[in-house]
Structures are given as structure tokens and as C-alpha cells.
Coordinates of C-alpha atoms and ligand atoms in Angstrom, one line a residue:
X1103 CA 0.0 0.0 0.0
X1104 CA 1.3 3.4 -1.0
X1105 CA 0.0 6.7 0.6
X1106 CA -0.9 8.8 -2.4
X1107 CA -1.9 12.1 -0.7
X1108 CA -5.1 12.1 -2.8
X1109 CA -6.6 14.5 -0.4
X1110 CA -4.6 17.3 -2.0
X1111 CA -6.5 16.7 -5.3
X1112 CA -9.9 16.1 -3.7
X1113 CA -13.0 18.3 -4.1
X1114 CA -15.3 17.2 -1.4
X1115 CA -19.1 17.4 -1.1
X1116 CA -20.6 17.3 2.4
X1117 CA -23.9 15.4 2.8
X1118 CA -26.0 15.9 5.9
X1119 CA -28.1 12.8 5.4
X1120 CA -31.1 13.9 7.4
X1121 CA -31.7 16.8 5.0
X1122 CA -30.5 15.4 1.7
X1123 CA -33.2 13.2 0.2
X1124 CA -36.0 11.2 1.7
X1125 CA -36.7 7.9 -0.2
X1126 CA -39.5 6.3 1.8
X1127 CA -41.9 9.1 2.7
X1128 CA -41.2 9.6 6.4
X1129 CA -39.9 13.1 6.0
X1130 CA -36.3 12.2 6.9
X1131 CA -33.5 12.0 4.5
X1132 CA -31.9 8.5 4.2
X1133 CA -29.3 6.4 2.4
X1134 CA -31.5 5.2 -0.4
X1135 CA -32.2 8.9 -1.0
X1136 CA -28.5 9.5 -1.4
X1137 CA -28.3 6.5 -3.8
X1138 CA -31.0 8.1 -5.9
X1139 CA -28.8 11.2 -6.3
X1140 CA -25.4 9.6 -7.1
X1141 CA -25.5 10.7 -10.7
X1142 CA -26.1 14.2 -9.5
X1143 CA -22.9 14.1 -7.5
X1144 CA -21.1 12.4 -10.4
X1145 CA -22.2 15.2 -12.8
X1146 CA -21.1 17.9 -10.4
X1147 CA -17.6 16.5 -10.7
X1148 CA -16.7 16.1 -7.0
X1149 CA -14.4 13.2 -6.2
X1150 CA -15.2 12.7 -2.6
X1151 CA -18.1 12.8 -0.2
X1152 CA -18.0 13.6 3.5
X1153 CA -21.1 12.0 5.0
X1154 CA -22.2 13.4 8.4
X1155 CA -22.9 10.6 10.9
X1156 CA -25.2 7.8 9.8
X1157 CA -24.6 5.5 12.7
X1158 CA -27.2 4.3 15.2
X1159 CA -28.2 7.2 17.4
X1160 CA -31.1 8.5 19.5
X1161 CA -30.6 11.8 17.6
X1162 CA -30.2 14.2 20.4
X1163 CA -27.7 16.0 18.2
X1164 CA -28.8 14.5 14.8
X1165 CA -26.4 11.6 14.8
X1166 CA -23.4 13.2 16.6
X1167 CA -24.5 11.2 19.6
X1168 CA -23.7 7.6 18.6
X1169 CA -25.1 4.5 20.4
X1170 CA -23.6 1.9 18.0
X1171 CA -20.5 2.7 15.9
X1172 CA -20.8 -0.3 13.7
X1173 CA -24.3 -0.1 12.4
X1174 CA -26.6 2.3 10.5
X1175 CA -29.3 4.5 12.1
X1176 CA -32.7 2.9 11.6
X1177 CA -34.2 6.0 10.0
X1178 CA -31.4 6.1 7.4
X1179 CA -31.6 2.4 6.4
X1180 CA -29.4 -0.7 6.8
X1181 CA -25.7 -1.6 6.4
X1182 CA -26.7 -3.2 3.1
X1183 CA -28.0 0.1 1.9
X1184 CA -24.8 1.7 3.0
X1185 CA -22.7 -0.8 1.1
X1186 CA -24.8 -0.2 -2.0
X1187 CA -24.3 3.6 -1.7
X1188 CA -20.5 3.1 -1.1
X1189 CA -20.2 0.9 -4.2
X1190 CA -22.2 3.4 -6.2
X1191 CA -19.9 6.2 -5.1
X1192 CA -16.8 4.2 -5.9
X1193 CA -18.1 3.3 -9.3
X1194 CA -18.3 6.9 -10.1
X1195 CA -14.8 7.7 -8.9
X1196 CA -16.1 9.3 -5.7
X1197 CA -14.4 8.4 -2.4
X1198 CA -16.2 8.3 0.9
X1199 CA -15.2 10.1 4.1
X1200 CA -17.2 9.1 7.2
X1201 CA -17.7 11.2 10.3
X1202 CA -15.7 9.9 13.2
X1203 CA -17.3 11.1 16.4
X1204 CA -15.1 9.8 19.2
X1205 CA -14.8 12.6 21.7
X1206 CA -18.0 11.4 23.1
X1207 CA -20.7 8.7 22.6
X1208 CA -24.4 8.8 23.2
X1209 CA -25.5 8.1 26.8
X1210 CA -27.4 5.2 25.2
X1211 CA -24.2 3.6 24.0
X1212 CA -23.6 0.2 25.7
X1213 CA -20.3 1.5 27.2
X1214 CA -22.1 4.4 29.0
X1215 CA -25.0 2.3 30.2
X1216 CA -22.5 -0.1 31.8
X1217 CA -20.3 2.8 33.1
X1218 CA -23.3 4.3 34.9
X1219 CA -24.1 1.1 36.8
X1220 CA -21.5 1.1 39.5
X1221 CA -18.2 2.6 40.5
X1222 CA -16.4 -0.7 39.9
X1223 CA -18.0 -1.5 36.5
X1224 CA -15.3 -2.4 34.0
X1225 CA -16.6 0.4 31.7
X1226 CA -16.6 3.0 34.5
X1227 CA -13.3 4.5 33.4
X1228 CA -14.4 4.8 29.8
X1229 CA -15.9 8.1 30.9
X1230 CA -15.1 10.9 33.4
X1231 CA -16.9 10.4 36.7
X1232 CA -16.2 12.7 39.6
X1233 CA -17.6 13.6 43.0
X1234 CA -19.4 16.9 43.3
X1235 CA -18.1 19.8 45.4
X1236 CA -19.7 21.7 48.3
X1237 CA -21.1 20.3 51.6
X1238 CA -23.8 18.2 49.9
X1239 CA -21.6 17.3 47.0
X1240 CA -24.2 18.7 44.6
X1241 CA -21.9 21.4 43.1
X1242 CA -20.3 20.5 39.7
X1243 CA -16.7 19.3 40.0
X1244 CA -15.2 22.2 38.1
X1245 CA -16.1 25.4 36.2
X1246 CA -16.0 24.2 32.7
X1247 CA -18.8 25.4 30.4
X1248 CA -20.5 23.1 27.8
X1249 CA -20.3 24.1 24.1
X1250 CA -24.0 24.1 24.2
X1251 CA -24.3 26.2 27.3
X1252 CA -24.4 25.4 31.0
X1253 CA -22.1 23.2 33.1
X1254 CA -20.3 20.3 31.5
X1255 CA -21.3 18.1 34.5
X1256 CA -24.4 16.1 35.0
X1257 CA -25.3 14.5 38.3
X1258 CA -26.3 10.9 38.2
X1259 CA -28.3 9.4 41.0
X1260 CA -27.2 5.8 40.6
X1261 CA -23.7 6.3 42.0
X1262 CA -24.1 9.8 43.3
X1263 CA -21.4 11.2 41.0
X1264 CA -21.2 13.6 38.1
X1265 CA -20.1 12.7 34.5
X1266 CA -18.5 15.0 32.0
X1267 CA -20.1 16.2 28.8
X1268 CA -18.6 19.0 26.7
X1269 CA -21.7 18.9 24.5
X1270 CA -25.3 17.9 25.5
X1271 CA -25.9 15.7 28.6
X1272 CA -26.7 13.0 26.2
X1273 CA -23.1 13.1 24.8
X1274 CA -20.8 11.9 27.6
X1275 CA -17.1 12.5 26.9
X1276 CA -14.9 9.4 26.4
X1277 CA -11.8 9.2 28.6
X1278 CA -9.0 8.9 26.1
X1279 CA -6.5 8.5 28.9
X1280 CA -7.8 5.0 29.2
X1281 CA -5.9 2.8 26.8
X1282 CA -8.9 0.6 26.3
X1283 CA -10.9 3.5 24.9
X1284 CA -8.1 4.2 22.4
X1285 CA -8.1 0.5 21.4
X1286 CA -11.8 0.6 20.9
X1287 CA -11.4 3.6 18.6
X1288 CA -8.7 1.9 16.6
X1289 CA -10.9 -1.1 16.2
X1290 CA -13.9 0.8 14.9
X1291 CA -11.7 2.8 12.5
X1292 CA -10.4 -0.5 11.2
X1293 CA -13.9 -1.9 10.9
X1294 CA -14.9 0.9 8.5
X1295 CA -11.7 1.0 6.6
X1296 CA -12.1 -2.7 5.9
X1297 CA -15.6 -2.0 4.6
X1298 CA -14.1 0.4 2.1
X1299 CA -14.2 3.8 3.7
X1300 CA -11.6 6.2 2.3
X1301 CA -11.2 8.6 5.2
X1302 CA -12.6 10.3 8.3
X1303 CA -13.7 13.7 9.3
X1304 CA -12.7 13.7 13.0
X1305 CA -15.3 15.5 15.0
X1306 CA -14.1 18.0 17.6
X1307 CA -10.8 16.1 17.7
X1308 CA -9.0 18.9 19.5
X1309 CA -11.0 18.2 22.7
X1310 CA -10.0 14.5 23.2
X1311 CA -7.2 15.1 25.7
X1312 CA -8.1 16.8 28.9
X1313 CA -5.7 18.2 31.5
X1314 CA -5.3 15.5 34.1
X1315 CA -7.2 16.1 37.3
X1316 CA -9.6 18.3 35.3
X1317 CA -8.8 21.5 37.1
X1318 CA -10.8 24.8 36.9
X1319 CA -9.8 26.7 33.8
X1320 CA -10.1 30.2 32.3
X1321 CA -12.8 30.9 29.7
X1322 CA -15.1 28.2 30.8
X1323 CA -12.3 25.6 30.8
X1324 CA -11.3 25.9 27.1
X1325 CA -7.7 25.9 28.1
X1326 CA -8.1 22.7 30.0
X1327 CA -9.6 20.6 27.2
X1328 CA -8.6 22.2 23.9
X1329 CA -5.2 20.8 22.5
X1330 CA -4.7 19.0 25.8
X1331 CA -1.4 17.6 26.9
X1332 CA -1.6 14.2 25.2
X1333 CA -3.4 15.2 22.0
X1334 CA -0.5 14.7 19.7
X1335 CA 0.5 11.4 21.3
X1336 CA -3.0 10.0 20.9
X1337 CA -3.3 11.1 17.2
X1338 CA 0.0 9.7 16.3
X1339 CA -0.9 6.4 18.0
X1340 CA -4.1 6.2 16.0
X1341 CA -2.2 7.1 12.8
X1342 CA 0.7 4.6 13.4
X1343 CA -1.7 2.0 14.7
X1344 CA -4.2 1.9 11.9
X1345 CA -4.6 4.9 9.6
X1346 CA -1.1 4.7 8.1
X1347 CA -1.9 1.2 6.9
X1348 CA -4.6 2.4 4.4
X1349 CA -4.5 5.0 1.6
X1350 CA -7.0 7.1 3.5
X1351 CA -7.3 10.7 4.5
X1352 CA -8.2 12.5 7.8
X1353 CA -9.5 16.0 8.4
X1354 CA -9.8 17.1 12.0
X1355 CA -12.4 19.6 13.1
X1356 CA -10.1 21.9 15.0
X1357 CA -12.0 24.7 16.9
X1358 CA -9.6 27.3 18.2
X1359 CA -6.6 26.1 16.3
X1360 CA -3.8 28.5 15.5
X1361 CA -1.5 28.3 12.4
X1362 CA 1.3 27.0 14.6
X1363 CA -0.9 24.3 16.1
X1364 CA -2.3 23.4 12.7
X1365 CA 1.3 22.7 11.5
X1366 CA 1.7 20.3 14.4
X1367 CA -1.5 18.5 13.5
X1368 CA -0.9 18.3 9.7
X1369 CA 2.8 18.4 9.1
X1370 CA 3.4 15.3 7.0
X1371 CA 6.4 14.1 9.0
X1372 CA 4.4 14.3 12.3
X1373 CA 2.0 11.4 11.3
X1374 CA -1.1 12.8 13.0
X1375 CA -3.8 14.2 10.7
X1376 CA -3.7 15.1 7.0
X1377 CA -5.7 18.3 7.2
X1378 CA -7.7 20.4 9.6
X1379 CA -10.7 22.7 9.5
X1380 CA -9.7 25.9 11.2
X1381 CA -12.3 28.4 12.4
X1382 CA -10.6 31.7 12.3
X1383 CA -12.5 32.9 9.2
X1384 CA -15.7 32.1 11.0
X1385 CA -14.5 33.7 14.2
X1386 CA -13.7 36.9 12.2
X1387 CA -17.4 37.1 11.7
X1388 CA -19.0 35.7 14.9
X1389 CA -17.8 35.3 18.5
X1390 CA -17.8 31.8 19.8
X1391 CA -19.7 30.8 16.7
X1392 CA -22.9 32.1 18.2
X1393 CA -22.7 35.8 18.5
X1394 CA -22.7 37.3 15.0
X1395 CA -20.5 40.3 14.2
X1396 CA -20.8 42.7 11.4
X1397 CA -19.1 41.2 8.4
X1398 CA -15.6 42.5 8.0
X1399 CA -14.2 41.7 4.6
X1400 CA -10.8 43.1 5.3
X1401 CA -10.4 41.0 8.4
X1402 CA -11.7 37.9 6.5
X1403 CA -9.1 38.5 3.8
X1404 CA -6.4 38.8 6.3
X1405 CA -7.4 35.5 7.9
X1406 CA -7.3 33.8 4.5
X1407 CA -3.8 35.3 3.8
X1408 CA -2.4 34.3 7.2
X1409 CA -3.5 30.7 6.7
X1410 CA -2.3 30.5 3.1
X1411 CA 1.2 31.8 4.0
X1412 CA 1.4 30.1 7.3
X1413 CA 0.7 26.5 6.1
X1414 CA 2.6 26.7 2.8
X1415 CA 4.8 23.6 2.5
X1416 CA 4.3 23.0 6.2
X1417 CA 0.7 21.7 6.6
X1418 CA -2.5 21.4 4.7
X1419 CA -5.6 23.6 4.9
X1420 CA -9.3 23.0 4.2
X1421 CA -11.3 25.5 2.2
X1422 CA -15.0 26.0 3.1
X1423 CA -17.7 28.5 3.6
X1424 CA -20.5 26.4 4.9
X1425 CA -21.2 23.2 6.8
X1426 CA -24.1 21.8 8.9
X1427 CA -23.1 24.1 11.8
X1428 CA -22.7 27.3 9.9
X1429 CA -25.2 29.7 8.2
X1430 CA -25.6 29.8 4.4
X1431 CA -22.7 31.9 3.0
X1432 CA -24.8 34.1 0.7
X1433 CA -26.9 35.1 3.8
X1434 CA -23.9 35.5 6.1
X1435 CA -21.6 37.4 3.8
X1436 CA -23.9 39.1 1.4
X1437 CA -27.6 39.7 2.1
X1438 CA -27.0 42.5 4.6
X1439 CA -26.6 44.4 1.4
X1440 CA -29.9 46.3 0.7
X1441 CA -29.4 45.8 -3.1
X1442 CA -29.7 42.0 -2.8
X1443 CA -32.0 40.4 -5.3
X1444 CA -32.1 37.0 -7.0
X1445 CA -29.6 38.0 -9.6
X1446 CA -27.2 39.3 -7.0
X1447 CA -27.7 36.1 -5.0
X1448 CA -26.4 34.1 -7.9
X1449 CA -23.6 36.4 -8.7
X1450 CA -22.4 36.6 -5.1
X1451 CA -22.7 32.8 -4.5
X1452 CA -20.3 32.4 -7.4
X1453 CA -18.0 35.2 -6.3
X1454 CA -17.7 33.7 -2.8
X1455 CA -16.8 30.3 -4.3
X1456 CA -14.0 31.9 -6.4
X1457 CA -12.7 33.9 -3.4
X1458 CA -12.2 30.7 -1.4
X1459 CA -11.6 27.8 -3.7
X1460 CA -8.6 29.0 -5.6
X1461 CA -6.6 29.2 -2.4
X1462 CA -4.4 26.3 -1.5
X1463 CA -6.1 23.4 0.4
X1464 CA -8.8 20.9 0.0
X1465 CA -12.2 22.4 -0.9
X1466 CA -15.5 21.4 0.6
X1467 CA -18.9 22.3 -0.7
X1468 CA -21.9 21.7 1.6
X1469 CA -25.1 20.4 0.1
X1470 CA -27.2 23.3 -1.2
X1471 CA -24.3 25.7 -1.4
X1472 CA -23.9 24.7 -5.1
X1473 CA -27.3 26.1 -5.9
X1474 CA -26.9 29.2 -3.7
X1475 CA -29.4 28.2 -0.9
X1476 CA -30.1 30.8 1.7
X1477 CA -30.8 30.9 5.5
X1478 CA -34.1 29.6 6.7
X1479 CA -36.5 32.2 8.1
X1480 CA -37.4 31.4 11.7
X1481 CA -40.9 32.6 12.6
X1482 CA -40.6 31.8 16.4
X1483 CA -38.6 29.6 18.8
X1484 CA -40.6 26.5 17.9
X1485 CA -39.0 26.6 14.4
X1486 CA -35.6 25.7 16.0
X1487 CA -34.9 22.0 16.1
X1488 CA -31.2 22.1 16.8
X1489 CA -30.1 21.0 20.3
X1490 CA -27.7 23.9 20.6
X1491 CA -30.1 26.6 19.5
X1492 CA -32.8 25.1 21.8
X1493 CA -30.5 25.1 24.8
X1494 CA -29.4 28.7 24.2
X1495 CA -33.1 29.7 24.1
X1496 CA -33.8 27.7 27.2
X1497 CA -31.0 29.3 29.2
X1498 CA -32.0 32.8 28.0
X1499 CA -35.5 32.2 29.1
X1500 CA -34.4 31.0 32.5
X1501 CA -31.6 33.5 33.3
X1502 CA -32.0 36.5 31.1
X1503 CA -35.5 36.7 29.5
X1504 CA -34.8 40.3 28.4
X1505 CA -32.3 38.9 25.9
X1506 CA -34.8 36.8 24.1
X1507 CA -35.1 39.2 21.1
X1508 CA -31.3 39.4 20.9
X1509 CA -31.0 35.6 21.0
X1510 CA -33.6 35.0 18.3
X1511 CA -31.9 37.6 16.1
X1512 CA -28.5 35.9 16.6
X1513 CA -29.9 32.5 15.8
X1514 CA -31.5 33.9 12.7
X1515 CA -28.1 34.9 11.6
X1516 CA -25.9 32.1 12.8
X1517 CA -28.2 29.3 14.1
X1518 CA -27.3 25.8 13.0
X1519 CA -30.7 25.0 11.5
X1520 CA -30.1 27.6 8.8
X1521 CA -28.1 25.1 6.8
X1522 CA -30.1 22.0 7.8
X1523 CA -33.3 22.8 6.0
X1524 CA -34.1 20.2 3.4
X1525 CA -32.2 20.2 0.1
X1526 CA -34.2 21.9 -2.6
X1527 CA -34.5 19.5 -5.5
X1528 CA -37.4 21.0 -7.4
X1529 CA -40.4 23.3 -7.3
X1530 CA -42.6 20.4 -6.4
X1531 CA -44.2 20.0 -3.0
X1532 CA -41.7 20.0 -0.1
X1533 CA -39.0 21.0 -2.7
X1534 CA -38.9 17.5 -4.0
X1535 CA -37.2 16.4 -0.8
X1536 CA -40.0 14.2 0.5
X1537 CA -43.7 13.3 -0.2
X1538 CA -44.6 14.3 3.3
X1539 CA -43.8 17.3 5.5
X1540 CA -40.1 17.1 6.4
X1541 CA -38.6 16.9 9.9
X1542 CA -37.4 20.6 9.5
X1543 CA -39.2 23.2 7.5
X1544 CA -38.4 23.7 3.8
X1545 CA -37.1 27.1 3.0
X1546 CA -40.0 29.3 1.5
X1547 CA -37.9 30.2 -1.5
X1548 CA -37.7 26.7 -2.9
X1549 CA -39.8 27.5 -6.0
X1550 CA -37.1 29.9 -7.1
X1551 CA -34.0 28.2 -5.7
X1552 CA -33.8 24.5 -6.6
X1553 CA -31.8 21.9 -8.5
X1554 CA -34.2 21.4 -11.4
X1555 CA -34.2 25.2 -12.0
X1556 CA -30.4 25.3 -11.7
X1557 CA -30.0 22.5 -14.2
X1558 CA -32.0 24.3 -16.8
X1559 CA -30.3 27.7 -16.5
X1560 CA -26.8 27.9 -18.1
X1561 CA -26.0 30.8 -15.8
X1562 CA -27.0 29.0 -12.6
X1563 CA -24.8 28.8 -9.6
X1564 CA -24.8 25.0 -10.1
X1565 CA -23.4 25.2 -13.6
X1566 CA -20.8 27.6 -12.4
X1567 CA -19.7 25.2 -9.7
X1568 CA -19.4 22.5 -12.3
X1569 CA -17.0 24.7 -14.3
X1570 CA -15.1 25.7 -11.2
X1571 CA -14.6 22.1 -10.1
X1572 CA -13.4 21.2 -13.6
X1573 CA -11.0 24.2 -13.8
X1574 CA -9.5 23.4 -10.4
X1575 CA -9.1 19.7 -11.1
X1576 CA -5.5 18.7 -11.7
X1577 CA -4.4 22.3 -11.8
X1578 CA -0.9 22.2 -10.2
X1579 CA -0.7 26.0 -9.7
X1580 CA -3.8 25.9 -7.6
X1581 CA -2.6 22.8 -5.7
X1582 CA 1.0 23.7 -5.1
X1583 CA 1.6 27.3 -6.0
X1584 CA 2.5 30.2 -3.7
X1585 CA 0.0 32.7 -2.5
X1586 CA 0.4 36.5 -2.6
X1587 CA -1.8 39.6 -2.9
X1588 CA -0.9 42.6 -5.1
X1589 CA 0.0 45.3 -2.4
X1590 CA -2.3 47.9 -3.8
X1591 CA -5.4 45.7 -3.1
X1592 CA -4.2 44.2 0.1
X1593 CA -5.9 46.7 2.3
X1594 CA -9.0 47.1 0.1
X1595 CA -12.3 46.6 2.0
X1596 CA -14.1 46.0 -1.3
X1597 CA -11.9 43.9 -3.5
X1598 CA -10.1 40.6 -2.9
X1599 CA -7.2 40.0 -5.4
X1600 CA -4.8 37.2 -5.0
X1601 CA -2.2 35.3 -7.1
X1602 CA -1.0 31.8 -7.1
X1603 CA 2.3 31.0 -8.8
X1604 CA 4.3 27.9 -9.6
X1605 CA 7.3 27.7 -12.0
X1606 CA 6.4 31.1 -13.4
X1607 CA 2.8 30.0 -14.2
X1608 CA 0.2 32.1 -12.6
X1609 CA -3.4 32.1 -11.6
X1610 CA -4.8 35.5 -10.7
X1611 CA -8.2 35.9 -8.9
X1612 CA -10.1 39.1 -8.6
X1613 CA -13.4 39.4 -6.6
X1614 CA -15.7 42.3 -5.8
X1615 CA -17.4 41.9 -2.4
X1616 CA -19.8 44.8 -3.0
X1617 CA -23.1 45.1 -4.8
X1618 CA -21.9 48.0 -6.9
X1619 CA -19.1 48.9 -9.4
X1620 CA -15.7 49.3 -7.7
X1621 CA -12.7 50.9 -9.3
X1622 CA -10.1 48.3 -10.4
X1623 CA -7.0 48.4 -12.4
X1624 CA -6.8 45.5 -14.8
X1625 CA -3.1 46.0 -15.2
X1626 CA -2.6 43.7 -12.2
X1627 CA -3.4 40.9 -14.6
X1628 CA -0.1 41.8 -16.4
X1629 CA 0.3 42.6 -20.1
X1630 CA 1.4 39.2 -21.3
X1631 CA -0.7 36.3 -22.6
X1632 CA -3.7 35.5 -20.4
X1633 CA -6.8 33.5 -20.5
X1634 CA -10.0 33.9 -18.5
X1635 CA -10.7 30.5 -16.9
X1636 CA -13.8 31.5 -15.0
X1637 CA -16.0 34.6 -14.6
X1638 CA -19.5 35.3 -13.5
X1639 CA -20.1 38.0 -16.1
X1640 CA -19.5 38.1 -19.8
X1641 CA -16.0 39.5 -20.3
X1642 CA -16.1 41.7 -23.4
X1643 CA -12.7 43.2 -23.3
X1644 CA -9.1 42.3 -22.5
X1645 CA -9.0 42.0 -18.7
X1646 CA -5.9 44.1 -18.6
X1647 CA -8.0 47.0 -19.8
X1648 CA -10.6 46.7 -17.1
X1649 CA -11.1 49.9 -15.0
X1650 CA -13.7 48.6 -12.6
X1651 CA -15.4 45.4 -11.4
X1652 CA -19.1 45.1 -11.6
X1653 CA -21.4 44.2 -8.6
X1654 CA -20.0 40.9 -7.1
X1655 CA -17.9 40.3 -10.2
X1656 CA -15.2 37.6 -10.1
X1657 CA -12.6 36.6 -12.5
X1658 CA -10.0 33.8 -12.6
X1659 CA -7.2 34.3 -15.0
X1660 CA -4.3 32.2 -16.2
X1661 CA -1.3 34.3 -17.0
X1662 CA 2.1 33.2 -18.2
Ligands
GLC1418 C1 -19.1 19.0 15.8 C2 -20.3 18.8 14.9 C3 -21.5 19.4 15.5 C4 -21.8 18.6 16.8 C5 -20.6 18.6 17.7 C6 -20.7 17.6 18.8 O1 -18.9 20.4 16.1 O2 -20.0 19.4 13.6 O3 -22.6 19.3 14.6 O4 -22.9 19.2 17.4 O5 -19.4 18.3 17.0 O6 -20.5 16.3 18.2
CA1419 CA1 -36.7 8.5 4.9

């Protein structure tokens, strides 16, 4: 077996199975639904799929709470369906990346059900159990705050102790300091690799090593459980023990990661992960992922540049604008603009794609992004289904009811259900997602924004994505070239211009973030031979003679 580093040439499509396509009329997306759309993925040109969790789960967090790692969620189908889907992907030259959620299990997992029973149960030490503080022992063992709000500790009557959960109380954290836990993880990774899986997206992987003794921390304990003392050791052990024996890839979800840390995680000689998702570009536009900030293009550009330069030849980046935890990019980055209309929506969805996907790294497109889907409109709190959003609303109601309006407004902008509304396949009932009313509301704009419409419109976002993927495929300048920005546009708040260069071959990208004409000097494209590889307007003159960019205009040029 030879490691081919295929992840550097991958263009990955993320599927959130619950919302992708329902095949059996229960309002919930499923694996046979995915099977019915394999040709769609093939035509798009992606060569890998990241599938959000499809394992057995009571669905407190839509599958990110796993009760059996080796079987498929009832609502999604069977292992036989999964095998058929995997074969179908492979036949089309598409690899499959599964979600690996091993910071925590479901509280309904056999390990946790055992662990709860008694202090001397053989599974006790698979999790973190601690005595409470205070006279009555009812105060949580430390001051850590859950990612979903509130304490990370939940009291359990059976043994009179608390267990640790960084996410919901139904997601108890696994104790990676226990070698048996690490063995279990290695075995389940092997199980899926032997079934033909090509890689893993490692959920919240930077949290798996906690500071021994679980002491109080600053900032709700982040410093005690993020990039903990044994993280690199555990990742290397997993890599050497199993991942290195297969030609597979890994991408770690790495909240709070800095460039320096990302190099430690992804440097090839370190044998840990292949790539990471960093969150700095998201943080530039929202605090803690939940408090939206006014979009700042200059800051966003600087974050991009910092990561491009910082990881060059030292690590490997992931390029994304959306996923199942983030709002839709046209809504987040663009619709604040009062000029927004459907035409601008299409132009800006294309422009954002160009701004990001010609950087160095592995690109990810999230289902629906390729047709320019927008945020869902929440009418009231009952429209929220996400465990995190609901918990925030519950805490606000209990401790700060006066903040309700603010919280609703924040969730409208950055709430996780925004991107989880059903995929819009057609103008038919329920957007062609299901015959019955789906588990989460369909976006009201589905008659205008849907795949069938996009297929019939040569100027659609979808057709643009197909071109973009084709242009990027196999392009060595995009894969390996340096990154730089012409100094005169580096500080622009309106335009984003960058160059990639390899062996004196260049790719130059120019994007207008604004819904109006912005002065631009086409001479940055150079005076030599050039070719427009991609643009979202008709280009009527020599790009070198351009004096402005039109609303949300973007261009990708090849220059010698
Ligand atoms: C990751 C997932 C998110 C989930 C959390 C807990 O951040 O992307 O959806 O809620 O981990 O597993
Ligand atoms: Ca279904």
C-alpha cells in the first residue's frame, strides 16, 4: 500500500443525510435517498463525499450522539443500503469520508449504560466520573462550560457522581487517557476501513485530551480541554496503529486552532492528521460561533492570507464557507446588502466560491451551497430543532429573559438549523425532498431556488460550480503554487485580489465583495498572454484594460 496524498486533489461534497433526500416518505433523508442522487454528484464533478454521521443514534444531536458505531441509524436504512451507496460512489470515482465522532458517545451507548451502573464496573473508566463539590456534594466538580451552554457536568443518582459532557448531557465524553478507549477507537476505525471507507472527518478532535485532574480553567475551561497535553500522542498512536496502513485521509475539526498548532497537526512528518478545519475565518465574523459580528471583509481576507502563507509547505488547509453548523454563505456574507436580489444572490454565491476555492487546500462544498441556498426564516422559537439553539433559548428564558429578542436575532443569523433545512431539489411539493412534511421546514424560497431550475439555467450557480470544479481539477498551480496579494489591493475593503504561482505559471483571482461597481486596475493581470478561466459576467474586453469590477464580479485568469 502506498500513501498517495489524494486528499490534495480532492473536491469534497458534504452530505447531511437527514436533510439530503427522503426515499421512503417519512420526512427524513436516508441512504436510499443518497443512492438516488449519485448521478447528480457524479455530474457535479466532486471526487469525494463527506457523510455526516449515519450510525445508530437516538438523535439528540442528529447523529453526533452515537449509540452503536458499527451499524446504521434505523431512520437512514441498513448496512446493506450503506454498502450499495458506497459501491455506487466508488463506481463513479467518488471516495467516501465518514464522520468519526469519538470525543463522546451517546448516553445510550452500551459503554455508557454499563459505566453508569457502579463505580467498579469495567466500563466506569471509559468516561469521566467525579464527586461533586460543596457540603452536599451537589456542586459540579469544576467550572467548565459546555459548548451548548451550562455546566459540562451532570449528576447521576445511581452512584451519586457527576459525569463530564462537553456537549449535551446525552453526549458523555470518552476518557482517552484510558488505553482501552483508544483501542476501541482503533478497532472501529479498522472496521470501517475494511468496509471500504476512504477517510474520516474527525469530529471535535482537539478536545479529546483533557488536563489530568480536570482543574478549573479560564474561559469556561477551554484551556483545560482544547489541544490538551496528550493530543499529539493520541493522534500519532491512531495514525501509526491503523490509519497509516490504508490509503485514507483524515480531516480534523479543530476549533480554536492557530496556524502554529495546525502545522503540528498536519505536518506530514508528524504522522497525525492530513488536514484540519480551522475556524478563524468564522471567528472573524462571529464570536464563539454564536454571537454574530458585522461582516468585515478586510479581516476575513487577512485571515485567509495568514493561513495561506502560514501553512505553505508545512501543513494542509481546508477551504470551506458552509457546513451543517454554519449559516448559508450568501446570507452570512452578502444579504446584509440592501441591493440584494435573486440576480445578485447568484452572482455573489459564485463570487464567494471563487474567493475561497482558488486558495491552497482541500475544498469542501456543503449540500445546497452549489445552488446558492439561503438561510431559513425562523418565525418563532418553535422553528428551531437544533439541540444547541434550543439550549441557548432555554438558558436565556431561565436566566435572562430580556435577551430573548437578541438571541432570536442571533440565531436567525448564525443558528445551525439555517443550513439544515431540506435540500431543494425541485419546485414540487416539499421542494422534491419528500412526499410528506419534512422533519425541518423547507425554505420558503424553494420554488425559485432548486436543483431542477439550476440544471435548466446555463448561468446558474450549479453550472458555475461544475465549471469551477473542472477548472480546479488537476491544476498544479492551484494545488502547489505560492499565495500572494498585489500590495495595492491588500488593504481594500471592497476587492479581494490574489495570485498563485508555480514555476512562473500564474493564476490570478479578482473578486468584488460589493453590490456596486468598484474601481479596479486591470493591469494587475499583467500585459502578457492571459486566458479567462472562469468569470460570473460576460467578459467583453481584454481583462488588462478593465477599469472597474461590476457588482459581485469575479474573474479567474491564467497568466504566463
Ligand atoms: C461538531 C459537529 C456538531 C456537533 C458537535 C458535537 O462540532 O460538527 O454538529 O454538534 O461536534 O458532536
Ligand atoms: Ca426517509
